Amino acid sequence: MNPLPLVVPSSGPLYEGHFPGRPILPGVGLLDLALRALAAGGASPILREIVALRLRRLVAPGEHLELDVKAFDPDGRARLEVRRAAEIVANGVVVLGEPSPWAKPTAPHRPPRPPSGVPDLDDLLPHRPPMRLVEGIEAETDGGVVCSMRVPERSAFTERGSAPALIALEMAAQSAAVFEALLRFRGAEGGGARVGYLVGARDVRFARDRVPVGQTLFAAVRLSGNAPPLCTYDFDVAGSGGMVAAGTLSTWLTVTGA
C-alpha cells in the first residue's frame, strides 16, 4: 500500500482546550486520523487492540503527515508508521475489527480513600473543555486515582451521539495527569497544572467500538513505572455498560508546565 496522506486540521475542535495558548494535536487525535485514513482505503474503521504504540513527536495544527502501512495481516493486525517527511512521528502495531465484550478480573485491593482537600480541576489540569473529559475525582487509591469522565457533545470526537472507544486512552491519560498533580499538590513541589503528553500505549484491549456522549465513565489509573519525566500506568475505563478498555499507557510530564 502506498503511503496515505494524513490531513491534520489547521484549526477546529481538536485543539479547543488542548492546550490553551499552545494548540497541539492530541495523541488520540493522531490515532483517529490514521484510522480514518485506513478506513478510506477499505480497512475496518474500528480499533480492537493496540499491541504497541509510540507517539514520538508533537504535531502542530496544519502539519503535513503521511501514514505508511508496513504490514497488514488478514486477521486485522497492522504495523503502522506516521512520518513528517523523513522523521517518524509515531509508529506501532494495532488490530482492527469488531471488539468482543469482556470483563476485567478485579484483583483484591484496599478500599479506596474518598478524596479530601482536592483543588479545583483548573488548578490540576492544563486541559479545558471541551477537550477536558474529567468531571471529578472519585477516589484516591494506593498509587493511583479514579476519575469520573464524560464525552461532551462539543467533543471533536463526537459523531451522531457517540465517540470512538479510543477516547478511553485520553481519559486514562488525563486521570494520570490528575494523579501526578495531586502528588505535587500534597508534596514539597507545590501545586500547579503542568502540560503532559501521552507518549505510548501497549496491550490495550477494547471491549466496545463506541461510547455514548454524556454517559458517565470511570477511569482508574495505577502507577506501574516511574522514571521522571516518564511514567507508566496500568488503566481501565468502564461504565454502567461494562468495560470500555484496559491496558498500559505512558506519559511525559513537562518540567515547567509549558
Coordinates of C-alpha atoms in Angstrom, one line a residue, residues 8-182:
V8 CA -4.1 17.5 10.1
P9 CA -6.7 20.2 10.6
S10 CA -5.2 23.7 10.9
S11 CA -7.9 24.7 13.4
G12 CA -11.1 23.4 15.0
P13 CA -12.4 21.4 18.0
L14 CA -9.4 19.0 18.2
Y15 CA -7.4 21.9 19.6
E16 CA -10.0 23.5 21.8
G17 CA -8.7 23.1 25.3
H18 CA -5.6 21.1 24.2
F19 CA -3.8 23.3 25.3
P20 CA -4.9 26.9 25.7
G21 CA -2.3 29.2 24.2
R22 CA -0.4 26.2 22.7
P23 CA -2.6 24.1 20.5
I24 CA -1.2 20.6 20.0
L25 CA -2.9 17.7 18.2
P26 CA -3.9 15.1 20.9
G27 CA -2.2 11.7 20.6
V28 CA -5.7 10.1 20.3
G29 CA -6.5 12.6 17.6
L30 CA -3.5 11.4 15.6
L31 CA -4.6 7.8 16.1
D32 CA -8.1 8.7 15.0
L33 CA -6.8 10.4 11.8
A34 CA -4.8 7.3 11.0
L35 CA -7.8 5.0 11.5
R36 CA -9.9 7.2 9.2
A37 CA -7.3 7.1 6.5
L38 CA -7.2 3.3 6.7
A39 CA -11.0 3.1 6.6
A40 CA -10.9 5.3 3.4
G41 CA -8.6 2.7 1.9
G42 CA -11.1 -0.1 2.7
A43 CA -9.9 -1.3 6.2
S44 CA -12.1 -1.6 9.2
P45 CA -12.5 1.7 11.0
I46 CA -12.8 0.0 14.4
L47 CA -9.9 -0.5 16.7
R48 CA -9.9 -3.8 18.6
E49 CA -6.5 -3.7 20.2
I50 CA -3.3 -1.6 20.5
V51 CA -0.4 -4.1 20.7
A52 CA 2.1 -1.3 21.0
L53 CA 2.1 2.4 20.1
R54 CA 4.8 5.1 20.4
L55 CA 4.0 8.8 19.9
R56 CA 7.4 10.2 19.3
R57 CA 6.9 13.8 18.2
L58 CA 4.4 16.5 18.8
V59 CA 2.1 17.5 15.9
A60 CA 1.0 21.1 15.4
P61 CA -2.1 22.3 13.6
G62 CA -1.9 22.1 9.8
E63 CA 1.1 19.9 9.5
H64 CA 1.5 17.5 6.5
L65 CA 2.0 13.9 7.5
E66 CA 2.0 10.5 5.8
L67 CA 0.7 7.1 7.0
D68 CA 2.7 4.1 5.9
V69 CA 1.3 0.7 6.4
K70 CA 4.3 -1.6 6.8
A71 CA 2.3 -4.8 7.1
F72 CA -1.4 -5.8 7.1
D73 CA -2.4 -9.3 8.1
P74 CA -5.7 -11.0 7.2
D75 CA -6.6 -11.0 11.0
G76 CA -6.6 -7.2 11.0
R77 CA -3.2 -6.7 12.6
A78 CA -1.4 -3.8 11.0
R79 CA 2.0 -2.3 11.5
L80 CA 1.8 1.5 11.0
E81 CA 4.3 4.4 10.8
V82 CA 3.4 8.1 10.6
R83 CA 6.1 10.3 9.2
R84 CA 6.7 14.0 8.7
A85 CA 9.0 14.0 5.7
A86 CA 11.8 11.6 6.9
E87 CA 11.0 12.0 10.6
I88 CA 9.0 9.3 12.3
V89 CA 6.2 10.9 14.3
A90 CA 4.5 7.8 15.6
N91 CA 4.6 4.0 15.0
G92 CA 3.0 0.9 16.3
V93 CA 1.0 -2.2 15.9
V94 CA -2.8 -2.3 16.1
V95 CA -5.5 -4.8 15.5
L96 CA -8.6 -3.7 13.6
G97 CA -12.1 -5.2 13.8
E98 CA -15.1 -5.6 16.0
P99 CA -14.1 -5.9 19.7
S100 CA -15.6 -8.6 21.9
P101 CA -17.2 -7.6 25.3
W102 CA -15.2 -8.9 28.2
A103 CA -14.9 -8.4 31.9
K104 CA -11.6 -7.5 33.5
P105 CA -10.8 -9.6 36.6
T106 CA -10.7 -7.5 39.7
A107 CA -7.7 -8.0 42.0
P108 CA -8.1 -7.7 45.7
H109 CA -7.2 -4.2 46.9
R110 CA -7.7 -1.8 49.8
P111 CA -10.9 0.1 49.8
P112 CA -10.4 3.4 48.0
R113 CA -10.0 6.6 50.0
P114 CA -12.6 9.3 49.3
P115 CA -10.7 12.4 48.1
S116 CA -10.4 15.3 50.6
G117 CA -9.0 18.8 50.2
V118 CA -8.8 18.5 46.4
P119 CA -8.1 21.6 44.4
D120 CA -10.3 22.8 41.6
L121 CA -9.7 20.9 38.3
D122 CA -8.5 24.1 36.7
D123 CA -5.6 24.0 39.2
L124 CA -4.8 20.4 38.5
L125 CA -5.1 20.1 34.7
P126 CA -4.0 22.3 31.8
H127 CA -6.9 20.9 29.7
R128 CA -10.0 23.0 29.3
P129 CA -13.4 22.0 27.9
P130 CA -14.3 20.5 25.5
M131 CA -11.1 18.5 25.5
R132 CA -11.1 18.1 29.2
L133 CA -13.0 14.9 29.8
V134 CA -12.5 14.7 33.6
E135 CA -15.7 15.5 35.5
G136 CA -14.4 14.8 39.0
I137 CA -12.1 12.8 41.3
E138 CA -14.0 9.9 42.8
A139 CA -11.3 8.2 44.9
E140 CA -7.6 8.0 45.6
T141 CA -6.0 4.6 45.8
D142 CA -2.6 3.3 46.6
G143 CA -0.5 4.6 43.7
G144 CA -3.5 5.8 41.7
V145 CA -6.7 7.6 41.3
V146 CA -10.2 7.0 39.9
C147 CA -11.9 9.9 38.0
S148 CA -15.3 10.3 36.6
M149 CA -15.4 11.1 32.9
R150 CA -17.8 12.2 30.2
V151 CA -17.5 12.8 26.5
P152 CA -19.2 16.2 25.9
E153 CA -21.5 17.0 23.0
R154 CA -18.9 19.5 21.7
S155 CA -16.1 17.0 21.7
A156 CA -14.1 16.8 18.4
F157 CA -14.7 13.0 18.5
T158 CA -18.4 13.2 18.8
E159 CA -20.4 11.9 15.8
R160 CA -24.1 11.1 15.9
G161 CA -24.3 11.0 19.7
S162 CA -21.2 8.8 20.4
A163 CA -17.4 8.8 20.2
P164 CA -14.9 6.0 19.3
A165 CA -13.8 4.0 22.2
L166 CA -10.2 5.1 21.6
I167 CA -11.2 8.2 23.6
A168 CA -10.6 5.9 26.6
L169 CA -6.9 6.5 26.1
E170 CA -7.3 10.2 26.6
M171 CA -9.5 9.6 29.6
A172 CA -6.8 7.5 31.2
A173 CA -4.0 10.0 30.3
Q174 CA -6.0 12.8 31.9
S175 CA -6.6 10.7 35.0
A176 CA -2.8 10.1 35.2
A177 CA -2.3 13.9 34.9
V178 CA -4.7 14.4 37.9
F179 CA -2.8 11.8 39.9
E180 CA 0.6 13.5 39.3
A181 CA -0.9 16.9 40.1
L182 CA -2.3 15.6 43.4

